[in-house]
GROMACS .gro file of C-alpha atoms in nm:
model
  335
    1MET     CA    1  14.951   8.202  12.137
    2THR     CA    2  14.995   8.406  11.817
    3ILE     CA    3  14.864   8.120  11.604
    4ALA     CA    4  14.572   8.059  11.840
    5LEU     CA    5  14.478   8.429  11.837
    6ALA     CA    6  14.501   8.445  11.458
    7VAL     CA    7  14.281   8.139  11.417
    8PHE     CA    8  14.038   8.275  11.676
    9VAL     CA    9  14.002   8.610  11.498
   10ALA     CA   10  13.975   8.458  11.149
   11ALA     CA   11  13.729   8.188  11.253
   12GLY     CA   12  13.530   8.439  11.456
   13MET     CA   13  13.497   8.670  11.156
   14LEU     CA   14  13.378   8.380  10.941
   15LEU     CA   15  13.126   8.282  11.209
   16VAL     CA   16  12.992   8.636  11.218
   17LEU     CA   17  12.970   8.651  10.837
   18ALA     CA   18  12.795   8.316  10.809
   19GLY     CA   19  12.564   8.398  11.097
   20THR     CA   20  12.473   8.732  10.941
   21VAL     CA   21  12.393   8.575  10.603
   22GLN     CA   22  12.182   8.310  10.771
   23THR     CA   23  11.998   8.571  10.974
   24ARG     CA   24  11.907   8.774  10.666
   25ALA     CA   25  11.795   8.458  10.488
   26ALA     CA   26  11.579   8.364  10.785
   27ASP     CA   27  11.425   8.711  10.783
   28ALA     CA   28  11.343   8.674  10.413
   29ILE     CA   29  11.187   8.332  10.475
   30ALA     CA   30  10.976   8.477  10.753
   31GLU     CA   31  10.853   8.764  10.536
   32ILE     CA   32  10.763   8.538  10.245
   33THR     CA   33  10.577   8.289  10.462
   34GLY     CA   34  10.385   8.563  10.644
   35LEU     CA   35  10.505   8.509  11.003
   36GLY     CA   36  10.503   8.804  11.244
   37ARG     CA   37  10.809   8.983  11.374
   38LEU     CA   38  10.769   8.885  11.737
   39PHE     CA   39  10.745   8.512  11.668
   40VAL     CA   40  11.013   8.528  11.397
   41GLY     CA   41  11.251   8.707  11.629
   42SER     CA   42  11.184   8.469  11.918
   43LEU     CA   43  11.217   8.146  11.720
   44LEU     CA   44  11.337   8.165  11.360
   45LEU     CA   45  11.596   8.441  11.400
   46ALA     CA   46  11.694   8.306  11.740
   47ALA     CA   47  11.758   7.967  11.584
   48ALA     CA   48  11.962   8.125  11.305
   49THR     CA   49  12.177   8.342  11.531
   50SER     CA   50  12.226   8.056  11.778
   51MET     CA   51  12.394   7.838  11.517
   52PRO     CA   52  12.743   7.963  11.619
   53GLU     CA   53  12.677   7.852  11.976
   54LEU     CA   54  12.551   7.513  11.863
   55ALA     CA   55  12.840   7.441  11.628
   56THR     CA   56  13.110   7.587  11.854
   57ASP     CA   57  12.995   7.422  12.175
   58VAL     CA   58  12.947   7.073  12.031
   59SER     CA   59  13.297   7.106  11.887
   60ALA     CA   60  13.425   7.218  12.227
   61VAL     CA   61  13.279   6.905  12.389
   62ARG     CA   62  13.447   6.687  12.129
   63PHE     CA   63  13.778   6.862  12.206
   64GLY     CA   64  13.727   6.779  12.573
   65ALA     CA   65  13.652   7.139  12.676
   66VAL     CA   66  13.303   7.104  12.825
   67ASN     CA   67  13.347   7.411  13.045
   68LEU     CA   68  13.434   7.618  12.738
   69GLY     CA   69  13.107   7.513  12.572
   70ALA     CA   70  12.892   7.569  12.880
   71GLY     CA   71  13.062   7.901  12.943
   72ASP     CA   72  12.978   8.006  12.589
   73LEU     CA   73  12.607   7.932  12.640
   74PHE     CA   74  12.577   8.127  12.964
   75GLY     CA   75  12.815   8.391  12.835
   76SER     CA   76  12.604   8.433  12.522
   77SER     CA   77  12.298   8.490  12.741
   78LEU     CA   78  12.493   8.758  12.926
   79ALA     CA   79  12.623   8.910  12.603
   80ASN     CA   80  12.275   8.924  12.450
   81MET     CA   81  12.151   9.125  12.746
   82LEU     CA   82  12.455   9.351  12.710
   83ILE     CA   83  12.347   9.407  12.349
   84LEU     CA   84  11.993   9.486  12.465
   85ALA     CA   85  12.131   9.734  12.717
   86ALA     CA   86  12.359   9.890  12.456
   87ILE     CA   87  12.086   9.945  12.197
   88GLY     CA   88  11.861  10.085  12.469
   89TYR     CA   89  12.142  10.316  12.579
   90VAL     CA   90  12.249  10.455  12.243
   91SER     CA   91  11.899  10.484  12.100
   92ALA     CA   92  11.740  10.697  12.371
   93GLY     CA   93  11.594  10.916  12.095
   94THR     CA   94  11.405  10.607  11.972
   95PRO     CA   95  11.336  10.438  12.307
   96VAL     CA   96  11.376  10.065  12.256
   97PHE     CA   97  11.232   9.963  12.590
   98ARG     CA   98  10.923  10.181  12.549
   99ALA     CA   99  10.875  10.083  12.183
  100ALA     CA  100  10.888   9.706  12.245
  101THR     CA  101  10.557   9.533  12.301
  102PRO     CA  102  10.501   9.402  12.657
  103ILE     CA  103  10.423   9.055  12.513
  104HIS     CA  104  10.801   9.002  12.515
  105ALA     CA  105  10.744   8.923  12.882
  106VAL     CA  106  10.641   8.571  12.774
  107THR     CA  107  10.968   8.504  12.591
  108ALA     CA  108  11.171   8.674  12.862
  109CYS     CA  109  11.010   8.461  13.133
  110LEU     CA  110  11.082   8.147  12.930
  111ALA     CA  111  11.448   8.245  12.895
  112ILE     CA  112  11.471   8.326  13.267
  113VAL     CA  113  11.320   7.992  13.370
  114LEU     CA  114  11.546   7.788  13.138
  115ASN     CA  115  11.865   7.968  13.239
  116ALA     CA  116  11.775   7.938  13.607
  117ALA     CA  117  11.699   7.566  13.564
  118ALA     CA  118  12.034   7.510  13.392
  119GLY     CA  119  12.210   7.686  13.679
  120VAL     CA  120  12.034   7.462  13.929
  121PHE     CA  121  12.135   7.156  13.727
  122VAL     CA  122  12.500   7.269  13.740
  123LEU     CA  123  12.488   7.286  14.119
  124ALA     CA  124  12.286   6.964  14.160
  125ARG     CA  125  12.544   6.756  13.964
  126LEU     CA  126  12.300   6.471  13.924
  127GLU     CA  127  12.445   6.135  13.828
  128GLN     CA  128  12.249   5.876  13.627
  129PRO     CA  129  12.476   5.569  13.608
  130GLY     CA  130  12.432   5.375  13.286
  131TRP     CA  131  12.237   5.653  13.110
  132PRO     CA  132  12.379   5.773  12.776
  133ILE     CA  133  12.278   6.132  12.863
  134GLY     CA  134  12.143   6.307  13.168
  135ILE     CA  135  11.779   6.385  13.234
  136GLU     CA  136  11.848   6.757  13.266
  137SER     CA  137  11.900   6.848  12.900
  138PRO     CA  138  11.579   6.675  12.777
  139LEU     CA  139  11.390   6.868  13.045
  140LEU     CA  140  11.534   7.193  12.906
  141VAL     CA  141  11.421   7.095  12.555
  142ALA     CA  142  11.071   7.009  12.678
  143GLY     CA  143  11.049   7.339  12.862
  144PHE     CA  144  11.155   7.530  12.550
  145VAL     CA  145  10.895   7.356  12.332
  146VAL     CA  146  10.614   7.425  12.578
  147GLY     CA  147  10.729   7.784  12.622
  148MET     CA  148  10.748   7.857  12.250
  149ARG     CA  149  10.399   7.717  12.208
  150ILE     CA  150  10.283   7.972  12.463
  151VAL     CA  151  10.475   8.246  12.280
  152TYR     CA  152  10.304   8.147  11.955
  153THR     CA  153   9.955   8.158  12.108
  154HIS     CA  154  10.025   8.504  12.252
  155ARG     CA  155  10.139   8.659  11.926
  156THR     CA  156   9.999   9.007  11.871
  157ASP     CA  157  10.178   9.124  11.557
  158GLY     CA  158   9.984   9.034  11.251
  159GLY     CA  159   9.725   8.790  11.380
  160PRO     CA  160   9.716   8.412  11.337
  161VAL     CA  161   9.937   8.275  11.065
  162GLU     CA  162   9.646   8.099  10.897
  163ASP     CA  163   9.468   8.433  10.847
  164ARG     CA  164   9.757   8.593  10.664
  165PRO     CA  165   9.854   8.556  10.297
  166THR     CA  166  10.127   8.298  10.238
  167ARG     CA  167  10.338   8.250   9.929
  168ARG     CA  168  10.489   7.903   9.892
  169TRP     CA  169  10.794   7.793   9.699
  170THR     CA  170  10.850   8.115   9.511
  171PRO     CA  171  11.192   8.181   9.360
  172HIS     CA  172  11.262   8.424   9.645
  173LEU     CA  173  11.183   8.156   9.902
  174ARG     CA  174  11.406   7.901   9.729
  175ARG     CA  175  11.696   8.147   9.721
  176ALA     CA  176  11.645   8.232  10.086
  177LEU     CA  177  11.641   7.864  10.181
  178LEU     CA  178  11.959   7.806   9.981
  179ARG     CA  179  12.139   8.097  10.151
  180PHE     CA  180  12.018   7.974  10.489
  181SER     CA  181  12.151   7.622  10.425
  182LEU     CA  182  12.488   7.734  10.284
  183ALA     CA  183  12.544   7.970  10.575
  184GLY     CA  184  12.460   7.690  10.818
  185ALA     CA  185  12.715   7.466  10.648
  186GLY     CA  186  12.974   7.742  10.680
  187LEU     CA  187  12.906   7.765  11.052
  188LEU     CA  188  12.949   7.391  11.099
  189VAL     CA  189  13.279   7.393  10.909
  190THR     CA  190  13.424   7.696  11.088
  191ALA     CA  191  13.315   7.618  11.445
  192PRO     CA  192  13.573   7.343  11.518
  193ALA     CA  193  13.861   7.579  11.442
  194PHE     CA  194  13.700   7.849  11.655
  195ALA     CA  195  13.657   7.609  11.950
  196TRP     CA  196  14.013   7.479  11.918
  197SER     CA  197  14.161   7.829  11.917
  198ALA     CA  198  13.952   7.935  12.218
  199LYS     CA  199  14.068   7.630  12.411
  200ARG     CA  200  14.432   7.705  12.329
  201ILE     CA  201  14.391   8.068  12.440
  202ALA     CA  202  14.243   7.946  12.769
  203GLU     CA  203  14.531   7.702  12.821
  204LEU     CA  204  14.811   7.943  12.726
  205SER     CA  205  14.672   8.250  12.905
  206GLY     CA  206  14.593   8.068  13.228
  207LEU     CA  207  14.246   8.223  13.243
  208GLY     CA  208  14.073   7.885  13.223
  209THR     CA  209  13.802   7.760  12.991
  210THR     CA  210  13.516   7.866  13.218
  211PHE     CA  211  13.607   8.236  13.210
  212VAL     CA  212  13.723   8.241  12.848
  213GLY     CA  213  13.408   8.061  12.737
  214THR     CA  214  13.180   8.295  12.931
  215TRP     CA  215  13.350   8.618  12.836
  216LEU     CA  216  13.543   8.589  12.510
  217VAL     CA  217  13.361   8.310  12.327
  218GLY     CA  218  13.022   8.423  12.459
  219LEU     CA  219  13.077   8.769  12.313
  220ALA     CA  220  13.211   8.636  11.984
  221THR     CA  221  12.925   8.395  11.919
  222SER     CA  222  12.675   8.672  12.002
  223MET     CA  223  12.796   8.889  11.715
  224PRO     CA  224  12.514   8.770  11.484
  225GLU     CA  225  12.260   8.883  11.746
  226MET     CA  226  12.428   9.224  11.759
  227VAL     CA  227  12.427   9.259  11.382
  228THR     CA  228  12.063   9.152  11.368
  229ALA     CA  229  11.962   9.391  11.646
  230VAL     CA  230  12.128   9.689  11.478
  231ALA     CA  231  11.980   9.602  11.138
  232ALA     CA  232  11.634   9.555  11.288
  233LEU     CA  233  11.649   9.893  11.463
  234ARG     CA  234  11.744  10.061  11.138
  235LEU     CA  235  11.432   9.907  10.986
  236GLY     CA  236  11.225  10.021  11.282
  237ALA     CA  237  11.160   9.655  11.375
  238VAL     CA  238  11.214   9.686  11.750
  239ASP     CA  239  11.015   9.371  11.830
  240LEU     CA  240  11.230   9.170  11.591
  241ALA     CA  241  11.548   9.281  11.770
  242VAL     CA  242  11.418   9.232  12.123
  243GLY     CA  243  11.249   8.901  12.042
  244ASN     CA  244  11.571   8.769  11.890
  245LEU     CA  245  11.774   8.851  12.200
  246PHE     CA  246  11.536   8.694  12.451
  247GLY     CA  247  11.461   8.403  12.217
  248SER     CA  248  11.832   8.331  12.173
  249ASN     CA  249  11.877   8.318  12.550
  250ALA     CA  250  11.604   8.056  12.573
  251LEU     CA  251  11.736   7.858  12.277
  252ASN     CA  252  12.091   7.863  12.420
  253MET     CA  253  11.976   7.628  12.693
  254VAL     CA  254  11.847   7.379  12.432
  255VAL     CA  255  12.204   7.353  12.299
  256PHE     CA  256  12.290   7.166  12.619
  257PHE     CA  257  12.099   6.870  12.472
  258ALA     CA  258  12.329   6.857  12.167
  259MET     CA  259  12.631   6.890  12.393
  260ASP     CA  260  12.498   6.610  12.613
  261LEU     CA  261  12.469   6.383  12.310
  262ALA     CA  262  12.830   6.460  12.214
  263TYR     CA  263  12.959   6.410  12.569
  264PRO     CA  264  13.060   6.053  12.656
  265GLY     CA  265  12.975   5.918  12.996
  266GLY     CA  266  12.640   6.041  13.124
  267SER     CA  267  12.517   6.388  13.216
  268ILE     CA  268  12.729   6.680  13.100
  269PHE     CA  269  12.603   6.891  13.392
  270ALA     CA  270  12.781   6.663  13.641
  271ALA     CA  271  13.114   6.754  13.475
  272LEU     CA  272  13.072   7.132  13.474
  273ASP     CA  273  13.251   7.387  13.690
  274PRO     CA  274  13.014   7.511  13.966
  275ALA     CA  275  13.113   7.866  13.868
  276HIS     CA  276  12.872   7.835  13.575
  277ALA     CA  277  12.588   7.867  13.827
  278LEU     CA  278  12.710   8.221  13.892
  279SER     CA  279  12.693   8.297  13.520
  280ALA     CA  280  12.340   8.157  13.508
  281LEU     CA  281  12.237   8.374  13.803
  282LEU     CA  282  12.385   8.684  13.639
  283ALA     CA  283  12.201   8.604  13.316
  284VAL     CA  284  11.875   8.571  13.508
  285VAL     CA  285  11.933   8.906  13.681
  286LEU     CA  286  12.011   9.082  13.353
  287MET     CA  287  11.705   8.935  13.180
  288ALA     CA  288  11.487   9.038  13.474
  289LEU     CA  289  11.622   9.392  13.449
  290GLY     CA  290  11.557   9.397  13.072
  291LEU     CA  291  11.206   9.266  13.124
  292ALA     CA  292  11.139   9.527  13.394
  293ALA     CA  293  11.261   9.803  13.163
  294ILE     CA  294  11.016   9.690  12.892
  295VAL     CA  295  10.720   9.648  13.124
  296LEU     CA  296  10.778   9.974  13.311
  297ARG     CA  297  10.806  10.168  12.987
  298SER     CA  298  10.428  10.205  13.002
  299GLU     CA  299  10.480  10.451  13.289
  300GLY     CA  300  10.579  10.708  13.030
  301ARG     CA  301  10.909  10.794  13.196
  302ARG     CA  302  11.130  11.009  12.979
  303SER     CA  303  11.502  11.071  13.010
  304LEU     CA  304  11.798  11.137  12.786
  305LEU     CA  305  11.946  10.801  12.882
  306GLU     CA  306  11.781  10.474  12.973
  307PRO     CA  307  11.859  10.405  13.341
  308GLY     CA  308  11.778  10.036  13.289
  309SER     CA  309  12.054  10.012  13.030
  310ALA     CA  310  12.312  10.170  13.259
  311LEU     CA  311  12.219   9.930  13.539
  312MET     CA  312  12.239   9.627  13.308
  313ILE     CA  313  12.584   9.728  13.183
  314ALA     CA  314  12.705   9.777  13.540
  315VAL     CA  315  12.575   9.434  13.644
  316TYR     CA  316  12.740   9.270  13.341
  317LEU     CA  317  13.081   9.421  13.416
  318SER     CA  318  13.053   9.341  13.787
  319GLY     CA  319  12.955   8.984  13.699
  320LEU     CA  320  13.268   8.937  13.489
  321VAL     CA  321  13.482   9.046  13.783
  322LEU     CA  322  13.303   8.800  14.012
  323LEU     CA  323  13.334   8.519  13.760
  324TYR     CA  324  13.705   8.588  13.711
  325THR     CA  325  13.750   8.579  14.087
  326PHE     CA  326  13.569   8.253  14.152
  327ALA     CA  327  13.621   8.054  13.832
  328ASP     CA  328  13.896   7.797  13.812
  329ARG     CA  329  14.185   7.975  13.636
  330ALA     CA  330  14.435   7.693  13.641
  331ALA     CA  331  14.566   7.620  13.294
  332GLY     CA  332  14.527   7.249  13.350
  333ALA     CA  333  14.162   7.270  13.453
  334VAL     CA  334  14.028   7.187  13.108
  335ARG     CA  335  13.763   6.912  13.112
   0.00000   0.00000   0.00000
């Protein structure tokens, strides 16, 4: 256990460092190319900060811990909403929910639909004999592509990309691309050790890969989102922070496609613990609460603390208790 914990902490710190470097590089790329904060946060930064989930969860599948990987994806969606609640709670003087543009509703709805669909797929446990992968994960990818197209057409920060000045292949852009690539390579190298240590902790603690993946790994792989959110708030870029959190929740569901490709023997959803449907439902509830807090901010309500944040935190903690109660905690239940 001591070795597993040490590897988990060390690998987790490296994942956070690499994810942070990649996030800053992605932000620089976005600024140089002239993309707006809302779209950058929802797609480019979301893709950068979701690299730990992608690398860790594909590695988890290869180690035979599919529930650990799926738990990380749903757990990351939960953790991202916890981050949104936290920044809304501690920054009541600069109200995040009232400062964010309502157009985030488009990204939030996309994330809600994809997480809900993934939860339904977990319960459906569809079997496609003879198919290399299931039909569910390609449907999630198609939904994400269509949804991001809608997000792009509803951009309000900075106007159409073609109407804005763009600088191509400057030295700054080349350096940003290099940092982005090197950080991505670091994520891919570190993730297998992180996944192995998380699996060992689940086995030795008796908590099970479903709970450990949803709680511990989900929180750890969401550290880049937290760092990005805090940095964006310090810059006054509220839309960048909020867009990254909702965008990451939508992109998390696309990672199921990569996991499906790495999983031998058909659809990965048919092999998942049904308790993941509970995590998906909790993620949907938290995203709906976050969306409501942003939309209702136009009412002009003022308080020292954001009530939406307090409610989201309460739901998150209650959800962990429910998941711990219903998830399979047997040490041998590692798939």
